[in-house]
CSV table of C-alpha atoms in Angstrom, one decimal:
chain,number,residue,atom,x,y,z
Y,1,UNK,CA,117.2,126.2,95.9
Y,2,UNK,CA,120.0,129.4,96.6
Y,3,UNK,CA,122.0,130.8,94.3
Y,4,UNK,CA,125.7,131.1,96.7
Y,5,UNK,CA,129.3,131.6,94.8
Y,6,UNK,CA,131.8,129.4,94.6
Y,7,UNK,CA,133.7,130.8,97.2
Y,8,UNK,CA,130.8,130.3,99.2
Y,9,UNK,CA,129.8,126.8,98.7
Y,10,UNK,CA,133.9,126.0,99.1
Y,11,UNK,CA,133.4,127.7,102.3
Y,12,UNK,CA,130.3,125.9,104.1
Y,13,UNK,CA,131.4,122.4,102.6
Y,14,UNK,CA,134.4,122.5,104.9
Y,15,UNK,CA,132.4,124.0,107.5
Y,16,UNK,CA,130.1,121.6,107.5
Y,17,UNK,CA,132.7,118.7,106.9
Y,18,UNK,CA,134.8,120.1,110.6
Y,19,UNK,CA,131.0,120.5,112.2
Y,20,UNK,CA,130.7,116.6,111.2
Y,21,UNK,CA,134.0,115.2,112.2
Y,22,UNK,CA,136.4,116.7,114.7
Y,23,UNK,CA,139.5,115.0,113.0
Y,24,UNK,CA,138.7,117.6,110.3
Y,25,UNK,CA,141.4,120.5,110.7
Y,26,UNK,CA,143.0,122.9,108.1
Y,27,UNK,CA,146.3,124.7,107.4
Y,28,UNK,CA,148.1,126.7,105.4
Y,29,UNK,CA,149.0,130.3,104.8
Y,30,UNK,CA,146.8,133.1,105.6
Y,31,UNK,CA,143.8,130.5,106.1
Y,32,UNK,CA,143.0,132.1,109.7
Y,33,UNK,CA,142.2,135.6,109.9
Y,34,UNK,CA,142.9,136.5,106.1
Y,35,UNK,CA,140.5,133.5,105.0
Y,36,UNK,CA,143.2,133.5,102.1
Y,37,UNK,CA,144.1,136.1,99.4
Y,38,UNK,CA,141.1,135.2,97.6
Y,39,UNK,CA,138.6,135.1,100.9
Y,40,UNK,CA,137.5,131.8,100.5
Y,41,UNK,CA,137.8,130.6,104.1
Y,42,UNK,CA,137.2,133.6,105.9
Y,43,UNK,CA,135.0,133.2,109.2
Y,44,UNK,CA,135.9,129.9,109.7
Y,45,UNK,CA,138.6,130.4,112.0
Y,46,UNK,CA,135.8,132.4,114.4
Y,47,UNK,CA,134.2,129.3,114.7
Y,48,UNK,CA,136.3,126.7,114.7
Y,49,UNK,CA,139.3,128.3,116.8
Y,50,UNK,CA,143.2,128.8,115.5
Y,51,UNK,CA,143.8,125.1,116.7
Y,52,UNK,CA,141.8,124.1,113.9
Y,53,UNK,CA,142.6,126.5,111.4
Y,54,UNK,CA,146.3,127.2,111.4
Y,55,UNK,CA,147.9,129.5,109.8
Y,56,UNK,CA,151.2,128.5,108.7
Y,57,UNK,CA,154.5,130.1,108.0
Y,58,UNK,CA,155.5,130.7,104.2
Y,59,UNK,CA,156.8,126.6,104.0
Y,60,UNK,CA,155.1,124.6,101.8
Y,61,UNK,CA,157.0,121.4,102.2
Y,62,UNK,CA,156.8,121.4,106.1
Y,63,UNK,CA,152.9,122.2,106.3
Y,64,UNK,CA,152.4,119.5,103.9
Y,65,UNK,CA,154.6,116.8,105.8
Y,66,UNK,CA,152.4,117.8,108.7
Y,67,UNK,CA,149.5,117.0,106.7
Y,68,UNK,CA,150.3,113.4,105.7
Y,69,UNK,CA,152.0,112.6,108.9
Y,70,UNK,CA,148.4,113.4,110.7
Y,71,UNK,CA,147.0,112.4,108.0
Y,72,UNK,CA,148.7,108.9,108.1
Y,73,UNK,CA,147.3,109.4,112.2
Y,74,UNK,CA,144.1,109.7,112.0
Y,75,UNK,CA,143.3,113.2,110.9
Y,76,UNK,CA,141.6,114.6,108.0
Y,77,UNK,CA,144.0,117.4,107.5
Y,78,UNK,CA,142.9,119.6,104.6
Y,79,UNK,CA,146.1,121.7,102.9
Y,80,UNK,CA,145.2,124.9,101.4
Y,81,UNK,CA,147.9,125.8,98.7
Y,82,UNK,CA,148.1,129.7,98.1
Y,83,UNK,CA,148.2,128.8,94.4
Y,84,UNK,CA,148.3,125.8,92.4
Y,85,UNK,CA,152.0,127.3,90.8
Y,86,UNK,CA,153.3,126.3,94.6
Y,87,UNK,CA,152.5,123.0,93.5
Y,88,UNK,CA,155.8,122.4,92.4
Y,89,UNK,CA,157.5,123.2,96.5
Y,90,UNK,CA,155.5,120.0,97.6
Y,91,UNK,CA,155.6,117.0,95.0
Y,92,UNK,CA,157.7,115.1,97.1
Y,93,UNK,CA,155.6,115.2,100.0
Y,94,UNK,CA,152.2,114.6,98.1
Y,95,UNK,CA,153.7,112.3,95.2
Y,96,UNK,CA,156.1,110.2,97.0
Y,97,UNK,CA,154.6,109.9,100.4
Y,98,UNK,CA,150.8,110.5,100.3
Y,99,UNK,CA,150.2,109.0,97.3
Y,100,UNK,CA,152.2,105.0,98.3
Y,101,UNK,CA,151.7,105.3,101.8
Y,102,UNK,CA,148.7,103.2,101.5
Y,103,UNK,CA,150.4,100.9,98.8
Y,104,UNK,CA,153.7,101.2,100.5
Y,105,UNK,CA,152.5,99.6,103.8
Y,106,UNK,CA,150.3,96.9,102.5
Y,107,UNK,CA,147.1,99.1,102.9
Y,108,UNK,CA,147.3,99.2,106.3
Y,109,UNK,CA,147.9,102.9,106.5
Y,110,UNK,CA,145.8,105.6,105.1
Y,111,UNK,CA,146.6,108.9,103.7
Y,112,UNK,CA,142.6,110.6,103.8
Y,113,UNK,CA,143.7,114.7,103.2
Y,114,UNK,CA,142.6,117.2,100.6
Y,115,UNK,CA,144.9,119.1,98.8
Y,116,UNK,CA,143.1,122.7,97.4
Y,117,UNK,CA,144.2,124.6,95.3
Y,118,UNK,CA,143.3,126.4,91.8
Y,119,UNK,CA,144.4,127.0,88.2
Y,120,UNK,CA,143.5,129.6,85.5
Y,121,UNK,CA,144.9,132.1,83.5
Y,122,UNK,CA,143.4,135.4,82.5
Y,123,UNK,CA,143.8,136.8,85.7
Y,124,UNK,CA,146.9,139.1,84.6
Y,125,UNK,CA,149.0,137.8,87.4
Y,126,UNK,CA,152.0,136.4,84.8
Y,127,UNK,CA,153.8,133.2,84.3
Y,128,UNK,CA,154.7,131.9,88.3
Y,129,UNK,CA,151.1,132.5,89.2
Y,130,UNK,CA,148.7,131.6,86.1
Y,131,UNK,CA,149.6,128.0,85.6
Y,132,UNK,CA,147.5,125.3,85.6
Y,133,UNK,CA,149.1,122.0,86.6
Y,134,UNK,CA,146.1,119.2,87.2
Y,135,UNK,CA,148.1,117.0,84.3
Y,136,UNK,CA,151.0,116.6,86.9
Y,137,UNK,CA,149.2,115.1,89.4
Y,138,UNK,CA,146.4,113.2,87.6
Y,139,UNK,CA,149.7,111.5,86.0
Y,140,UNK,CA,150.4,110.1,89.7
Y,141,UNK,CA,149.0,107.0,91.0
Y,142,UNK,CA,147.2,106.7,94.6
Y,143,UNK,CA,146.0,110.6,94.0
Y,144,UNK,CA,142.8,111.4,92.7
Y,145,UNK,CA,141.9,114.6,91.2
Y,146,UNK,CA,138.8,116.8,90.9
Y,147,UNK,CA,138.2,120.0,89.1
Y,148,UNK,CA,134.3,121.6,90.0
Y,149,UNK,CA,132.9,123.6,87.1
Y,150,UNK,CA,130.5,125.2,89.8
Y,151,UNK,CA,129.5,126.3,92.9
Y,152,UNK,CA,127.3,123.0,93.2
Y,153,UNK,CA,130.4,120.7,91.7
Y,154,UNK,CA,132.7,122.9,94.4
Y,155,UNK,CA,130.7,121.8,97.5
Y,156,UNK,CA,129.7,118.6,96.8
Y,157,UNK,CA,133.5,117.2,95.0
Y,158,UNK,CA,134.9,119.1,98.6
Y,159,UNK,CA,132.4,117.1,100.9
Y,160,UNK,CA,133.2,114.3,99.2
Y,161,UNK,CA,136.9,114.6,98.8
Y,162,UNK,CA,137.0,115.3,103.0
Y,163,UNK,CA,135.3,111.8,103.4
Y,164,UNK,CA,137.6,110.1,101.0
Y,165,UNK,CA,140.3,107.5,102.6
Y,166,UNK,CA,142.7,108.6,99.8
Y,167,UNK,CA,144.5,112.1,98.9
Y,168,UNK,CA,142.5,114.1,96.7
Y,169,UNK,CA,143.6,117.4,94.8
Y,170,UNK,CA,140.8,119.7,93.6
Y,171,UNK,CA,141.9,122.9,91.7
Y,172,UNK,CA,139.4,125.4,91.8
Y,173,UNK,CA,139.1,127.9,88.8
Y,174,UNK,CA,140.4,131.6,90.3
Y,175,UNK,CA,138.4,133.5,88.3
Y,176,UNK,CA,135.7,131.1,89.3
Y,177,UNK,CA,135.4,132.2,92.9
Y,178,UNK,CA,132.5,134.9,92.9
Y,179,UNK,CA,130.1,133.0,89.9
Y,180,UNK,CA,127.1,132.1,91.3
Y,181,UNK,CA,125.0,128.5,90.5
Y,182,UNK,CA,122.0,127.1,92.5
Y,183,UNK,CA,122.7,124.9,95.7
Y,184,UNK,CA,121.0,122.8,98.1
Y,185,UNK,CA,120.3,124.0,101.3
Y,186,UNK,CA,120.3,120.2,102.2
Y,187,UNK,CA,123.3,117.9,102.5
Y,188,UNK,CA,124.6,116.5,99.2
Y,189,UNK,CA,127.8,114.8,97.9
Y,190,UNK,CA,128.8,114.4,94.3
Y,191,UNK,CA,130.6,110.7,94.0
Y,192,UNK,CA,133.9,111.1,92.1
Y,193,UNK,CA,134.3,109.1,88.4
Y,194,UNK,CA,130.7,110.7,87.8
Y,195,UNK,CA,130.9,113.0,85.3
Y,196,UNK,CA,127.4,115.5,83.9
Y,197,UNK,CA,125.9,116.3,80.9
Y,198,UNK,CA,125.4,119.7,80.8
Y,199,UNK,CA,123.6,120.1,77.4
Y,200,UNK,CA,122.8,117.3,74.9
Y,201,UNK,CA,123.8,117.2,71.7
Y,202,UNK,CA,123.7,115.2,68.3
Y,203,UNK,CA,126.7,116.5,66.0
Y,204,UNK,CA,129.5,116.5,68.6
Y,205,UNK,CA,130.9,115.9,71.8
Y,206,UNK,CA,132.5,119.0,73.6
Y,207,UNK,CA,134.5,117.6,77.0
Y,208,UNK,CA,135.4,120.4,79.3
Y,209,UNK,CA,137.1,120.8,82.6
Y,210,UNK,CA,136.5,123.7,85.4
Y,211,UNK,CA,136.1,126.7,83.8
Y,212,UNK,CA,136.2,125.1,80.1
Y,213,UNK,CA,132.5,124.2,80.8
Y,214,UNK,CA,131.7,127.4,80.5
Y,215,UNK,CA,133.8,128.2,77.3
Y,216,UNK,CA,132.2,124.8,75.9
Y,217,UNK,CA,128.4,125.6,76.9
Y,218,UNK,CA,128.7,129.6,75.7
Y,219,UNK,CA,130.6,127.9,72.3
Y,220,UNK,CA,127.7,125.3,72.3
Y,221,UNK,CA,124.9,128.4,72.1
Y,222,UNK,CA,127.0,129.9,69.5
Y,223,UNK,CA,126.8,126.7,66.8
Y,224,UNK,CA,123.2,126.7,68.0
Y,225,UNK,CA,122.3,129.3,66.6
Y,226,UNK,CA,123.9,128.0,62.8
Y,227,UNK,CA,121.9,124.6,63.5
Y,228,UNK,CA,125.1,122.4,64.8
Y,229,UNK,CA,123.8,120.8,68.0
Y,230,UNK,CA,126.9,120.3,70.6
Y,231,UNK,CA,126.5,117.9,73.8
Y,232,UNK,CA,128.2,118.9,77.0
Y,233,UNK,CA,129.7,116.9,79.2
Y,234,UNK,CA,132.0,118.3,83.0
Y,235,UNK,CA,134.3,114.9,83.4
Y,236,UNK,CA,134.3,116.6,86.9
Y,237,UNK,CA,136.8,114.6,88.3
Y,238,UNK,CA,140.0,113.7,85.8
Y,239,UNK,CA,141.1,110.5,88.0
Y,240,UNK,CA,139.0,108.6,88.6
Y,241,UNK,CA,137.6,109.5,84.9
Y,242,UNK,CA,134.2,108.5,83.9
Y,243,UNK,CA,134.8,106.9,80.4
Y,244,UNK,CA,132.0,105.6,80.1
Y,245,UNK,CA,129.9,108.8,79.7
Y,246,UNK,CA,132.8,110.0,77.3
Y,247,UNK,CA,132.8,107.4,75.2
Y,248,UNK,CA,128.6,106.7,75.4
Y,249,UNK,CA,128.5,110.7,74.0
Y,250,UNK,CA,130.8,110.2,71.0
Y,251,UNK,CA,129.1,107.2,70.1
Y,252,UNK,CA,126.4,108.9,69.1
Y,253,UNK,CA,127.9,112.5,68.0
Y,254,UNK,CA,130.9,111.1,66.3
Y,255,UNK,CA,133.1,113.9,67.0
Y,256,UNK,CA,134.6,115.6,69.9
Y,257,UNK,CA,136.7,117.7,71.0
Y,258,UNK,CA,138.5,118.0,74.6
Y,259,UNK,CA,138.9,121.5,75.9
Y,260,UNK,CA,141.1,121.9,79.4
Y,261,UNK,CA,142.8,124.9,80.4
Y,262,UNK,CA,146.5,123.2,81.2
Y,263,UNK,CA,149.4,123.7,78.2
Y,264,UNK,CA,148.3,121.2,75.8
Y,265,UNK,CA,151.1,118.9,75.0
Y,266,UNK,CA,151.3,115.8,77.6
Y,267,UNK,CA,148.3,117.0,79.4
Y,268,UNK,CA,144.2,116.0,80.2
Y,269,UNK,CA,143.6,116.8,76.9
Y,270,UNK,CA,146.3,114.6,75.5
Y,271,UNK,CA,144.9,111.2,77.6
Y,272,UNK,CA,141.0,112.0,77.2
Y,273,UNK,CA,141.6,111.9,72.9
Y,274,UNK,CA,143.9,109.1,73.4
Y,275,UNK,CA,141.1,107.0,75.0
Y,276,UNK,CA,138.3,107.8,73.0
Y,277,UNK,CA,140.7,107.2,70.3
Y,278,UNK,CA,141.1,103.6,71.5
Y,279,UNK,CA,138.0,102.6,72.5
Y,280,UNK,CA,135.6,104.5,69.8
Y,281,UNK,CA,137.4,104.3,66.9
Y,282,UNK,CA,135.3,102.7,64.5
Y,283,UNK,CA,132.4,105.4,65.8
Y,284,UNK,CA,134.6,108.4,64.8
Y,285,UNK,CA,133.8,110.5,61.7
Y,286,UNK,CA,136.7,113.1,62.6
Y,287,UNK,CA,139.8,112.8,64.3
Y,288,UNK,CA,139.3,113.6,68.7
Y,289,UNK,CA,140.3,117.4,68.6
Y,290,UNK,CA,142.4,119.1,71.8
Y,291,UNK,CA,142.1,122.2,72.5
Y,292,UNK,CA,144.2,123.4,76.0
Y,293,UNK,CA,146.2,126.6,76.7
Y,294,UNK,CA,149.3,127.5,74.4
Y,295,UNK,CA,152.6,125.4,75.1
Y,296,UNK,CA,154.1,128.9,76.2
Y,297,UNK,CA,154.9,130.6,79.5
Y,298,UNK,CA,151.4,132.7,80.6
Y,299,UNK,CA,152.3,136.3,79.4
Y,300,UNK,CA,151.4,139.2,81.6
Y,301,UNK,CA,150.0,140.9,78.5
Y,302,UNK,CA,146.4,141.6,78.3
Y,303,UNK,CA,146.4,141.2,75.0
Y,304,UNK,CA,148.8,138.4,75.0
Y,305,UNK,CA,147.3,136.1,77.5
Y,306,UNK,CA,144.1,135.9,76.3
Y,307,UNK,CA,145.6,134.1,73.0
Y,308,UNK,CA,146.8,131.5,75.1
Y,309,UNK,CA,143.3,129.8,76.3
Y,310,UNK,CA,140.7,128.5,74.7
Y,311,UNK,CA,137.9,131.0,74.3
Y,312,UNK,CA,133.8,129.9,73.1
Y,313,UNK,CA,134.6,131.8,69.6
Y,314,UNK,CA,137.8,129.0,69.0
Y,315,UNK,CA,136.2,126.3,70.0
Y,316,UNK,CA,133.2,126.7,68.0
Y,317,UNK,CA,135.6,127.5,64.9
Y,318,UNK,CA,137.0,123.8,65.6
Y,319,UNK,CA,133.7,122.2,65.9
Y,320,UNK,CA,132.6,123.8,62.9
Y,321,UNK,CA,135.4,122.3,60.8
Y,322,UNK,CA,134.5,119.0,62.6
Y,323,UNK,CA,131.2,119.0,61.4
Y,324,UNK,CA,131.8,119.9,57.9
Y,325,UNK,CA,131.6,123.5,57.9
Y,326,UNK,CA,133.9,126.5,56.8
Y,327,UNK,CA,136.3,127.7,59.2
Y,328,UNK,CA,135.7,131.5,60.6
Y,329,UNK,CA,138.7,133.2,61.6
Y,330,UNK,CA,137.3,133.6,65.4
Y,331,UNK,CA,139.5,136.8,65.7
């Protein structure tokens, strides 16, 4: 077992993937030669040639029309989106016509592309470049929706998301890119609807997407250490949802709290509590706790923008409260 970064395992997933199948191809702006702002893709157009790699001009709504019309061909057309913010240029495109197509023509047509792009704030790069909009498209149906916590979760959701007949978003954290976590050398895929328990637990439940994990897991050490005993669990993918590992977990703990990094009203937050709400009820001894970024623009501010995200010192304040304890100003 290697330890790669994020940015790497991204990188040879898609590799491998266009190795695999020649209907594999990718577009969008500054893919080629730039290998993107953040140099996820770069030496891929060296191997595979500007005719599979194509940069594009500054027009998301045409490269993604492209995308689902060669999609809808028989390509595997795989869309990389600057930043997730951009999101906003394309919905008609991937919400109206990728994700019916299938639906639309009585499943004889097939709409298999990857949409990638990323989230996060904390990155000091202000409001129209720090959002994180998974909630918009998980609430679409037809689209499913992946969000790797890891360098292992980013290479084997991508592989699997490349294979997938339907259109798959994955947002990958940006702060995320360079962290390192052990990899395979061999092939792997990570099925989507499978979610992982990262650390078990007996008091309560802590559910956390992309980089959340980490938040949970570092606020998890922290109640260690006072003798409250958190279990772990990366959804991975937030449509298809594994519900069952949820709802198994706060069975037993009998609280939980749902950290994501999107604003938290009417987000994954908001629908995770809801259904463990419904369907573990009579398990619960505390009400499902969200915790998700500040229902406010994301301030350029230093000091500002790191109120607006959950951090492992606020979480572990909440699940202290849960569990009976006195709440610590985390400040």
């Amino acid at each position: 077992m290697r330890e790669i970064t994020l940015s790497q395992a991204v990188n040879e997933a898609i590799a491998e993937e266009m190795r695999r199948d020649e209907t594999v191809f990718l577009l969008g702006e500054d893919v080629a030669e730039a290998g993107t702002p953040f140099k996820v893709l770069s030496g891929l157009v060296e191997e595979f040639g500007t005719e599979r790699v194509i940069d594009t001009p500054i027009a998301e709504p045409g490269f993604m029309g492209i995308a689902v019309g060669a999609a809808m061909t028989g390509a595997r057309p795989i869309v990389d989106l600057m930043f997730g913010d951009f999101i906003f240029l394309i919905m008609d495109q991937l919400c109206n016509q990728a994700a019916k197509t299938h639906y639309m023509s009585g499943g004889k047509l097939n709409v298999p592309l990857v949409l990638r792009t990323n989230l996060g704030a904390t990155r000091r790069s202000a409001a129209q470049h720090s959002q994180s909009l998974q909630a918009l498209v998980a609430h679409i149906p037809g689209l499913k929706v992946a969000m790797p916590s890891s360098a292992y979760e980013a290479k084997g959701l991508m592989k699997s998301a490349i294979r997938d007949n339907n259109p798959v978003v994955i947002f990958e954290d940006k702060l995320m890119y360079q962290d390192k976590a052990e990899v395979p050398e061999e092939e792997y895929l990570i099925p989507f609807g499978v979610g992982n328990v990262k650390r078990k637990g007996r008091d309560i439940t802590l559910i956390a997407t992309s980089s959340m994990v980490q938040v949970a897991e570092k606020a998890a050490d922290i109640l260690s250490a006072e003798g409250i005993e958190a279990e772990v669990i990366d959804p991975r993918t937030i449509v298809p949802l594994d519900e069952d590992l949820l709802i198994e977990s706060v069975k037993k703990t009998s609280r939980a709290i749902v950290i994501d990094e999107g604003h938290q009203s009417y987000g994954v937050t908001s629908e995770i509590a809801s259904r463990l709400n419904e369907k573990a009820f009579y398990h619960l001894d505390a009400p499902v706790t969200r915790m998700g970024a500040m229902d406010v623009p994301v301030p350029f501010s230093p000091a500002l923008e790191d109120l607006t995200v959950p951090t492992p010192e606020t979480v572990a304040a909440k699940a202290r409260l849960l569990c009976g304890g006195e709440l610590i100003d985390a400040a």
